[in-house]
Coordinates of C-alpha atoms and ligand atoms in Angstrom, one line a residue:
M1 CA -10.1 102.9 229.3
E2 CA -9.3 101.5 232.2
S3 CA -9.2 104.4 234.2
Q4 CA -12.1 105.8 232.6
Q5 CA -14.3 102.9 233.3
R6 CA -12.9 103.4 236.8
L7 CA -14.4 106.7 237.6
L8 CA -17.7 106.2 235.6
A9 CA -17.8 104.3 239.0
L10 CA -16.8 106.3 241.3
V11 CA -19.7 108.8 239.6
I12 CA -22.0 106.6 240.0
L13 CA -21.4 106.1 243.8
V14 CA -21.3 109.8 244.2
L15 CA -24.8 110.1 242.5
G16 CA -25.7 106.8 244.2
N17 CA -25.6 108.5 247.6
G18 CA -29.7 110.1 247.4
T19 CA -30.4 110.0 244.3
F20 CA -29.4 107.8 240.9
L21 CA -28.7 108.5 237.7
F22 CA -31.1 107.7 234.9
V23 CA -28.5 106.1 231.7
G24 CA -30.0 106.6 228.7
A25 CA -33.7 106.9 227.1
V26 CA -36.6 105.6 229.6
P27 CA -39.5 105.2 227.5
A28 CA -42.8 105.1 228.2
A29 CA -44.9 101.8 229.2
Q30 CA -47.4 102.0 227.0
E31 CA -45.1 101.9 223.6
A32 CA -41.9 100.2 225.3
T33 CA -43.5 96.7 224.5
S34 CA -42.4 96.0 221.3
S35 CA -39.6 97.8 221.7
L36 CA -37.8 96.4 224.1
H37 CA -34.6 93.5 224.6
P38 CA -36.4 91.0 225.6
V39 CA -35.0 90.1 229.3
V40 CA -33.8 86.2 231.2
L41 CA -33.4 85.9 234.9
V42 CA -30.8 84.3 236.6
P43 CA -31.4 83.9 240.2
G44 CA -29.0 83.5 242.9
N45 CA -28.0 80.5 245.1
T46 CA -30.4 78.0 246.4
C47 CA -34.1 80.2 244.0
G48 CA -33.9 76.8 242.0
Q49 CA -37.1 74.9 243.1
L50 CA -36.7 72.1 242.4
D51 CA -39.1 68.6 242.2
A52 CA -38.5 65.0 243.7
R53 CA -39.7 61.2 243.0
L54 CA -38.8 57.8 244.9
T55 CA -38.1 54.9 243.1
D56 CA -37.3 51.4 245.6
E57 CA -33.5 52.0 245.1
Y58 CA -33.9 54.9 247.3
E59 CA -32.6 54.1 250.6
P60 CA -32.6 56.6 253.7
S61 CA -29.6 57.2 255.7
T62 CA -31.7 59.8 258.8
T63 CA -33.1 58.9 262.1
P64 CA -36.4 59.6 262.2
P65 CA -38.0 56.4 260.7
G66 CA -41.0 56.4 257.8
C67 CA -38.8 59.0 254.9
G68 CA -38.7 56.9 251.9
I69 CA -41.7 55.0 249.2
Q70 CA -44.0 54.9 252.5
K71 CA -44.2 58.1 253.3
Q72 CA -43.9 59.7 250.6
G73 CA -45.4 58.2 247.4
R74 CA -44.0 56.9 244.1
G75 CA -45.0 60.5 242.5
W76 CA -43.5 64.2 242.6
F77 CA -43.0 65.8 245.1
R78 CA -41.6 69.9 245.8
L79 CA -38.5 68.2 247.4
W80 CA -37.4 72.8 247.7
E81 CA -38.3 74.0 248.9
N82 CA -42.3 72.9 250.3
F83 CA -42.8 75.7 253.5
T84 CA -46.0 74.9 254.0
A85 CA -45.7 71.0 253.8
L86 CA -43.0 71.0 256.3
Q87 CA -45.3 73.6 258.6
E88 CA -47.7 70.9 258.2
D89 CA -45.4 67.6 258.5
P90 CA -42.0 68.8 260.8
A91 CA -40.4 65.4 260.0
L92 CA -40.0 65.9 256.6
S93 CA -37.7 67.7 257.0
S94 CA -35.1 65.5 258.2
C95 CA -36.3 63.2 254.5
Y96 CA -35.9 66.2 251.7
A97 CA -32.7 67.2 253.6
D98 CA -31.5 63.4 254.0
E99 CA -33.0 63.4 250.2
L100 CA -31.7 66.7 248.6
R101 CA -28.4 65.2 249.3
L102 CA -25.4 64.3 246.3
V103 CA -22.9 62.0 246.5
Y104 CA -19.9 61.7 244.2
D105 CA -20.1 59.0 241.8
P106 CA -16.2 57.9 241.0
V107 CA -16.6 55.7 237.8
A108 CA -18.8 58.5 235.8
G109 CA -16.4 61.1 237.3
D110 CA -19.1 63.6 238.3
Y111 CA -22.1 64.1 241.4
R112 CA -25.4 62.7 241.5
N113 CA -27.9 62.4 243.4
L114 CA -28.4 59.7 245.5
P115 CA -29.4 55.9 244.0
G116 CA -33.4 56.0 244.4
V117 CA -34.2 60.4 244.1
K118 CA -35.1 61.6 240.6
T119 CA -34.8 65.7 240.6
R120 CA -35.7 68.2 237.9
V121 CA -35.7 71.8 238.0
V122 CA -39.5 73.7 238.3
S123 CA -40.9 75.8 235.6
F124 CA -37.0 76.4 233.4
G125 CA -38.0 79.1 231.3
T126 CA -40.6 81.3 233.3
T127 CA -40.1 83.0 236.9
R128 CA -43.4 81.1 238.2
S129 CA -40.6 79.9 240.7
F130 CA -39.4 82.5 242.0
R131 CA -40.7 82.7 245.4
F132 CA -41.1 81.2 248.2
D133 CA -43.9 79.7 250.5
D134 CA -41.8 80.4 253.6
P135 CA -41.7 83.7 255.4
A136 CA -37.9 83.9 256.4
R137 CA -36.6 83.6 252.5
K138 CA -39.2 86.3 251.5
N139 CA -38.3 88.6 248.5
V140 CA -35.4 86.4 248.2
C141 CA -35.0 85.6 244.5
M142 CA -35.6 88.3 242.0
E143 CA -39.5 88.3 242.6
R144 CA -40.0 92.3 243.1
L145 CA -37.3 92.1 240.5
V146 CA -40.1 90.5 238.3
E147 CA -42.3 93.0 239.2
A148 CA -40.5 95.8 239.2
L149 CA -40.2 95.2 234.9
E150 CA -43.8 93.7 234.4
E151 CA -44.4 97.4 235.8
I152 CA -42.7 99.1 232.6
G153 CA -44.6 96.4 230.7
Y154 CA -42.8 93.7 230.7
T155 CA -44.8 90.5 230.3
Q156 CA -44.1 87.0 231.4
G157 CA -43.2 84.3 228.8
A158 CA -43.9 87.2 225.7
N159 CA -40.5 88.9 226.8
L160 CA -39.7 88.1 230.1
F161 CA -38.3 84.9 230.8
G162 CA -36.5 82.5 233.9
A163 CA -33.6 80.5 234.0
P164 CA -33.6 79.0 237.8
Y165 CA -31.6 75.8 237.8
D166 CA -29.9 72.9 240.4
F167 CA -28.1 74.9 243.0
R168 CA -26.1 71.8 243.9
Y169 CA -24.3 71.4 241.1
A170 CA -21.8 73.6 239.9
P171 CA -19.5 73.5 236.8
A172 CA -16.6 72.1 236.8
A173 CA -13.5 72.6 235.3
P174 CA -13.0 71.5 231.5
G175 CA -12.5 67.9 230.1
L176 CA -14.3 66.7 233.1
A177 CA -17.8 65.6 233.6
S178 CA -20.8 68.4 235.0
G179 CA -24.0 66.7 233.3
V180 CA -26.4 68.9 235.5
F181 CA -24.8 71.9 234.9
S182 CA -24.0 71.4 231.0
E183 CA -27.5 70.3 230.8
F184 CA -28.8 73.9 232.5
M185 CA -26.2 75.5 229.4
S186 CA -27.7 74.4 226.7
S187 CA -31.4 74.7 228.3
F188 CA -30.0 78.5 228.9
R189 CA -29.0 78.7 225.2
L190 CA -32.1 77.4 224.0
L191 CA -34.6 80.1 226.1
V192 CA -32.1 82.7 224.9
E193 CA -32.3 82.1 221.2
R194 CA -36.1 81.4 221.9
A195 CA -36.5 84.8 223.8
S196 CA -35.0 86.5 221.0
E197 CA -37.0 84.2 217.8
R198 CA -40.2 85.8 219.8
N199 CA -39.1 89.3 219.7
G200 CA -38.6 90.4 216.2
N201 CA -34.3 89.1 216.6
K202 CA -33.9 91.0 219.2
P203 CA -30.4 90.4 221.2
V204 CA -31.5 89.3 224.5
I205 CA -30.8 91.2 228.2
V206 CA -29.9 89.0 231.1
V207 CA -30.2 89.8 233.6
T208 CA -28.7 87.2 237.1
H209 CA -28.6 87.6 241.1
S210 CA -25.5 86.2 243.0
L211 CA -25.1 83.1 242.5
G212 CA -26.3 83.1 238.7
G213 CA -23.4 85.6 237.5
L214 CA -21.2 82.5 237.7
F215 CA -23.3 80.3 236.0
T216 CA -24.1 82.8 233.6
M217 CA -19.9 83.8 232.5
V218 CA -18.8 80.0 232.9
S219 CA -22.3 79.5 230.4
L220 CA -21.4 83.0 227.7
D221 CA -17.6 81.8 227.6
R222 CA -18.4 78.5 226.6
S223 CA -20.2 79.6 223.8
P224 CA -18.7 80.8 220.8
L225 CA -18.0 83.9 220.4
P226 CA -20.2 84.7 217.2
W227 CA -23.4 82.9 219.2
R228 CA -22.7 85.6 222.5
R229 CA -22.7 88.5 220.0
R230 CA -25.8 87.3 218.0
Y231 CA -27.9 86.6 220.7
I232 CA -26.8 88.4 223.6
K233 CA -27.4 92.1 224.0
H234 CA -26.6 92.9 227.9
F235 CA -25.2 91.1 230.9
V236 CA -26.3 93.3 233.5
M237 CA -24.8 91.3 237.2
L238 CA -26.0 91.9 240.2
C239 CA -23.9 91.2 243.0
L240 CA -21.2 89.2 242.6
G241 CA -17.0 89.5 241.9
V242 CA -14.4 86.8 241.1
G243 CA -13.2 85.5 243.4
G244 CA -15.6 83.9 246.0
S245 CA -15.8 84.9 249.9
P246 CA -14.1 83.8 253.1
L247 CA -18.2 83.9 254.3
N248 CA -18.0 81.0 252.2
M249 CA -15.6 79.2 254.2
W250 CA -17.8 78.9 257.5
P251 CA -20.2 76.4 256.0
L252 CA -17.6 74.2 255.4
A253 CA -15.8 74.8 258.2
A254 CA -17.3 72.5 260.6
S255 CA -17.7 68.6 259.8
N256 CA -19.9 67.7 262.5
V257 CA -23.0 70.7 261.8
G258 CA -25.3 67.6 263.4
S259 CA -28.9 67.8 262.8
P260 CA -29.6 70.9 261.1
S261 CA -32.9 72.3 262.6
S262 CA -34.5 73.0 259.9
L263 CA -34.5 72.2 255.6
L264 CA -33.2 75.5 255.2
G265 CA -30.5 75.4 258.0
S266 CA -29.5 72.0 255.7
V267 CA -29.7 73.4 252.5
L268 CA -27.2 76.5 254.1
T269 CA -24.6 74.0 255.3
Y270 CA -24.6 72.9 251.3
G271 CA -26.8 69.6 251.7
N272 CA -24.4 68.9 255.0
R273 CA -21.3 69.7 252.9
S274 CA -21.8 67.2 250.0
F275 CA -23.3 69.7 247.1
A276 CA -21.2 70.5 244.4
S277 CA -21.6 74.0 243.9
M278 CA -20.1 74.6 248.0
F279 CA -16.7 74.6 246.2
S280 CA -17.3 77.0 243.6
L281 CA -17.4 81.1 245.7
L282 CA -14.9 79.6 247.6
P283 CA -11.9 83.0 247.8
S284 CA -9.7 82.9 244.6
P285 CA -5.5 82.6 245.0
K286 CA -6.1 85.5 242.1
V287 CA -7.9 88.0 244.6
Y288 CA -6.5 86.5 248.1
G289 CA -3.7 84.7 248.1
S290 CA -1.7 85.0 251.3
R291 CA -3.6 86.4 253.1
P292 CA -5.0 84.9 256.3
L293 CA -8.9 84.5 256.3
V294 CA -9.2 81.6 259.3
I295 CA -7.8 82.2 262.1
T296 CA -6.5 80.1 264.2
R297 CA -3.9 79.5 266.8
A298 CA -1.6 77.3 266.0
N299 CA -2.9 77.6 262.0
N300 CA -3.5 80.0 259.2
Y301 CA -5.9 79.3 256.5
S302 CA -5.6 81.7 253.7
A303 CA -7.1 81.4 249.7
D304 CA -3.6 79.6 248.6
N305 CA -3.3 77.1 251.1
M306 CA -7.7 76.4 251.2
A307 CA -6.7 72.6 250.6
E308 CA -5.1 72.8 253.8
F309 CA -8.1 75.1 255.7
L310 CA -10.2 72.2 253.3
A311 CA -8.5 69.2 255.2
A312 CA -8.5 70.7 258.6
A313 CA -12.0 71.0 258.6
G314 CA -12.8 67.1 257.8
F315 CA -12.7 66.8 253.8
S316 CA -11.4 63.6 253.3
D317 CA -8.5 63.6 250.5
D318 CA -10.6 63.0 246.9
E319 CA -12.8 65.5 248.6
V320 CA -9.9 68.1 247.9
A321 CA -8.3 66.7 244.9
R322 CA -12.1 68.0 243.5
Y323 CA -12.0 71.4 245.0
R324 CA -8.0 71.7 243.4
T325 CA -8.9 69.1 239.8
R326 CA -13.2 70.6 239.2
A327 CA -14.0 73.6 241.2
L328 CA -11.1 75.7 241.5
P329 CA -9.9 75.6 237.6
V330 CA -13.9 77.3 237.4
T331 CA -12.7 80.4 239.8
L332 CA -9.1 80.9 238.3
N333 CA -10.5 80.7 235.1
L334 CA -12.8 83.2 234.4
R335 CA -12.2 85.8 231.6
A336 CA -14.2 88.9 230.7
P337 CA -18.4 87.9 228.9
L338 CA -16.8 89.8 225.8
V339 CA -20.5 91.3 225.3
P340 CA -21.2 94.4 226.8
M341 CA -21.5 93.8 230.6
T342 CA -22.9 96.2 233.9
S343 CA -22.0 94.8 237.2
I344 CA -23.9 96.4 239.9
N345 CA -22.8 96.0 243.5
G346 CA -24.0 97.5 247.4
V347 CA -21.0 98.3 249.5
G348 CA -21.1 100.0 252.9
V349 CA -22.5 97.0 254.7
P350 CA -20.2 95.3 257.2
T351 CA -19.1 91.8 254.9
V352 CA -17.1 89.5 256.4
D353 CA -13.4 89.4 256.0
K354 CA -12.1 86.4 257.8
L355 CA -13.3 84.3 260.5
V356 CA -11.3 83.9 263.8
F357 CA -11.6 79.8 266.0
W358 CA -9.3 80.8 268.5
D359 CA -8.8 77.4 269.5
G360 CA -8.8 76.1 266.8
N361 CA -12.2 74.2 267.0
F362 CA -14.3 74.5 264.1
S363 CA -17.9 73.7 265.1
V364 CA -17.7 76.6 268.0
K365 CA -19.3 79.7 266.5
P366 CA -15.7 82.0 265.4
Q367 CA -15.3 85.7 265.6
L368 CA -16.1 87.8 262.7
V369 CA -13.8 90.4 261.4
Y370 CA -15.7 92.9 259.7
G371 CA -14.8 94.6 255.6
D372 CA -16.6 96.5 253.1
G373 CA -19.8 94.8 250.2
D374 CA -22.7 94.4 250.7
G375 CA -22.9 91.6 253.3
Q376 CA -21.7 88.6 250.9
I377 CA -19.7 89.8 248.8
N378 CA -16.9 91.6 250.1
L379 CA -15.5 94.7 248.2
E380 CA -12.6 93.0 247.2
T381 CA -13.5 90.9 244.8
V382 CA -15.7 93.5 242.4
L383 CA -12.8 95.3 242.4
A384 CA -11.2 92.1 241.0
L385 CA -13.9 92.0 238.5
E386 CA -13.6 96.1 237.5
S387 CA -9.0 94.6 236.3
L388 CA -10.7 91.0 234.8
I389 CA -13.4 92.6 233.0
G390 CA -12.3 96.8 233.1
D391 CA -8.8 95.8 231.8
D392 CA -9.7 92.7 229.1
P393 CA -8.8 94.7 225.4
D394 CA -11.7 92.3 224.3
Q395 CA -14.4 93.7 226.0
R396 CA -16.0 96.3 224.1
Y397 CA -18.2 98.1 227.1
F398 CA -18.2 97.2 230.7
K399 CA -19.7 99.5 233.1
S400 CA -19.6 99.3 237.1
I401 CA -21.9 100.8 240.0
L402 CA -21.5 100.6 243.4
I403 CA -24.4 101.7 245.3
P404 CA -24.3 102.1 248.6
N405 CA -25.8 100.8 251.9
T406 CA -27.0 98.3 250.1
T407 CA -27.3 94.2 250.9
H408 CA -27.4 91.2 248.9
K409 CA -30.1 90.8 249.6
G410 CA -31.9 94.9 249.6
M411 CA -30.4 95.1 246.0
I412 CA -33.7 93.3 244.0
S413 CA -35.4 94.2 246.6
D414 CA -35.2 97.6 247.9
E415 CA -37.0 100.3 246.4
F416 CA -33.9 102.2 245.2
A417 CA -31.6 99.3 244.3
L418 CA -34.1 98.0 242.3
K419 CA -35.0 101.4 240.0
R420 CA -31.7 101.4 239.5
V421 CA -31.6 98.3 238.3
V422 CA -34.7 98.4 236.0
S423 CA -32.8 102.1 235.2
E424 CA -30.0 99.8 233.7
I425 CA -32.5 97.7 232.4
L426 CA -33.5 100.2 230.2
G427 CA -30.5 101.7 229.4
A428 CA -29.0 98.6 227.9
N429 CA -32.0 98.6 225.8
Ligands
NAG1 C1 -47.1 71.9 249.3 O1 -46.9 70.9 250.1 C2 -48.4 70.9 250.3 C3 -48.7 70.4 252.2 O2 -48.6 68.9 251.7 C4 -49.0 70.7 249.1 O3 -50.5 70.4 249.4 C5 -48.7 71.7 247.9 O4 -49.1 70.4 246.6 C6 -47.3 71.8 248.0 N1 -47.1 72.4 247.4 C7 -45.9 72.0 246.0 C8 -45.7 73.2 245.5 O5 -45.9 70.7 245.8
NAG2 C1 -23.7 64.8 257.6 O1 -22.3 64.6 257.8 C2 -21.5 63.7 258.5 C3 -20.7 62.4 257.4 O2 -19.4 63.8 256.5 C4 -22.0 62.4 259.3 O3 -22.0 62.6 260.3 C5 -23.0 63.3 260.0 O4 -24.6 61.9 260.5 C6 -24.3 63.9 258.9 N1 -26.0 65.0 259.2 C7 -26.1 64.3 258.3 C8 -28.2 65.0 259.4 O5 -27.2 63.5 258.1
NAG3 C1 -2.5 84.9 261.5 O1 -2.0 86.1 261.7 C2 -2.3 87.2 262.3 C3 -3.0 87.8 261.6 O2 -3.3 87.9 260.3 C4 -1.4 86.5 262.6 O3 -1.1 88.1 263.5 C5 -0.4 85.7 263.2 O4 0.9 85.7 263.7 C6 -0.4 84.2 262.6 N1 0.1 83.0 263.0 C7 0.2 82.2 262.4 C8 0.4 81.8 263.7 O5 1.0 82.0 261.3
NAG4 C1 -16.0 72.3 270.0 O1 -17.4 72.9 270.0 C2 -18.4 71.7 270.3 C3 -19.2 73.2 270.7 O2 -19.3 73.7 271.4 C4 -18.0 71.4 271.4 O3 -19.5 69.9 271.6 C5 -16.9 70.5 271.5 O4 -16.8 69.5 272.5 C6 -15.7 71.0 270.9 N1 -14.2 69.7 270.4 C7 -13.3 69.8 271.3 C8 -12.6 68.9 270.8 O5 -13.0 71.3 272.1
NAG5 C1 -26.0 104.5 255.4 O1 -27.9 103.6 256.4 C2 -26.7 104.4 257.9 C3 -28.2 103.8 258.6 O2 -29.0 104.0 258.0 C4 -27.2 105.8 257.6 O3 -26.8 106.2 258.7 C5 -26.3 106.4 256.8 O4 -25.6 107.9 256.0 C6 -26.1 105.8 255.0 N1 -25.3 106.1 254.8 C7 -25.3 106.5 253.5 C8 -24.0 106.5 252.5 O5 -26.4 106.5 252.4

């Protein structure tokens, strides 16, 4: 069984080099609509748009004066992200960066927004928010996949839905509070049920990219098995293995990021290292063990001693404890979803495997050592996913597809990869 799956992955890899294989029959677009299973898309990190509203409690902590109610008013505004607004008033960038930060509330045992900052995810249920006005972020959030699905007969709101989420928060170990993620999970389930009901009770195909795959894997794992079997036709997971990625240690390395010059820069350092999600995709001890991932003259840091790396990078004991107790158990407990699953990943793109800060100064640009992957997700974690899911005797159907020369973003924006992804979605139909 296992070797069969591996063989399948291999065959598709070879075919993927220049040609692609259609799995199943491709229905004609016109007659397809009514017979298509509904699709719910869960996009990648930073793809959920957030609106915010300030109250008097908000005390801006950034230097440019004037952030806060006087400048920004009391109404809802687009916090993440409004490139147009930042072009008009670049000073807003540091206001927004400050307002995006999270704090940990030890009494609630959970992360929350800064006092006086209310946020909400824009357009949950739809794919309307999957696009940005920032040219630097063109096509990073499944917008081309939405178009490709529309071309084969999918219709927004009828049989095509979106589940954006607040990417600053993350699933926590079972039993620990993670209010925002729990809300996402219930909204996601309701959306799936509604999508099914609106489509003759047909079960749903869930398609995820990157971090959306983690949110979905955990949501499915925490949903009763009969619910999964009733509502999930197929889970198509793009660009994610198990066990995180050494690349994600980089933005956590330097405590003194100073003031990132753009809002994007700030968000990419996980809100000045305040987001709950920053620990979610750190390399897993199960995959990387004691292999050095961050190398200095004096010390090497591996997944096994991640806590020491975080301490060396300036995280407090409390923060390190949250890595160990909240985030790490989620990574270690990832399990097969027990619904039919296809995983599609890019390979053949140099992907950071190790970071060398030889002088031990985490604020300088490290020397990068590359391995194989899609530029962000390492092939090793994809192979780990293949064993995790493929070796589970209760997982009835699992297929892993590797597409050569395909980047993390290319998977959802390059013509060739998109065709492959769409053909898998049709195949699942
Ligand atoms: C972005 O900012 C501009 C200029 O301030 C504003 O007109 C527009 O409504 C904002 N966009 C969103 C989606 O809030
Ligand atoms: C980021 O956080 C550090 C403390 O962790 C602080 O010293 C620094 O000023 C913050 N930077 C910004 C831009 O808020
Ligand atoms: C760190 O790892 C490298 C290569 O993996 C090894 O050559 C070196 O001796 C190690 N250094 C320390 C301080 O353990
Ligand atoms: C580390 O590198 C940064 C950036 O180049 C520099 O400003 C800082 O002084 C260095 N720290 C040490 C201890 O050398
Ligand atoms: C990948 O892309 C490079 C450069 O575009 C090309 O030379 C190479 O043949 C491609 N490899 C595969 C397996 O498609």
